[in-house]
Amino acid sequence: MFLQNQKGDKFYLIIYLALERADLKSLSSIIREKKLSFASPDSLLKLLNITPGSVSPFGLINDEKHLVCVIVSNSVLKGKKIGFHPNINTSTLAIKTGDFKRFLE
């Protein structure tokens, strides 16, 4: 999920399991933002070079200025492997959780 703060000057990539419910109100409180909302398709394309429906942590490769803050649910990191769209929503790529952690570093 690709979000922005109320001012539209901070962006967040939220990674959680498909079975989890995203509680934007609680998340806003945790990261000390007044309000979070979905970022525009233009911001998504500009920052991660991907389109709605294809949101993926692999888009972070395109965030050369590191403007996007990544928040990963603990439950995502509990499994041995994790599956994500490889920047296109017609495929899923499974990688080892340890490799995903290294990618985020």
Coordinates of N, CA and C in Angstrom, one line a residue, residues 47-50 55-63 85-87:
L47 N 7.8 8.4 -8.0 CA 8.7 8.0 -6.9 C 9.2 6.5 -7.1
L48 N 8.3 5.6 -7.5 CA 8.6 4.2 -7.6 C 8.6 3.7 -9.0
N49 N 8.1 4.5 -10.0 CA 8.0 4.1 -11.4 C 7.2 2.9 -11.6
I50 N 6.1 2.8 -10.8 CA 5.1 1.7 -11.0 C 3.7 2.4 -11.0
V55 N 1.8 -2.1 -7.0 CA 2.7 -1.6 -5.9 C 3.5 -2.8 -5.3
S56 N 4.8 -2.6 -5.2 CA 5.7 -3.6 -4.7 C 6.9 -3.0 -4.1
P57 N 7.5 -3.7 -3.1 CA 8.7 -3.2 -2.6 C 9.9 -3.1 -3.6
F58 N 9.7 -3.9 -4.7 CA 10.8 -3.8 -5.7 C 10.8 -2.5 -6.4
G59 N 9.8 -1.7 -6.3 CA 9.7 -0.4 -6.9 C 10.7 0.6 -6.2
L60 N 11.1 0.2 -5.0 CA 12.1 1.0 -4.2 C 13.4 1.1 -4.9
I61 N 13.7 0.3 -5.9 CA 14.9 0.4 -6.7 C 14.9 1.7 -7.4
N62 N 13.7 2.3 -7.7 CA 13.6 3.5 -8.4 C 13.6 4.7 -7.5
D63 N 13.6 4.5 -6.2 CA 13.6 5.6 -5.2 C 15.0 6.0 -4.9
H85 N 4.6 -8.8 -6.2 CA 4.6 -8.5 -7.6 C 5.9 -8.0 -8.0
P86 N 6.5 -8.4 -9.1 CA 7.8 -7.9 -9.6 C 7.5 -6.6 -10.4
N87 N 6.9 -5.6 -9.8 CA 6.5 -4.3 -10.4 C 5.5 -4.5 -11.5

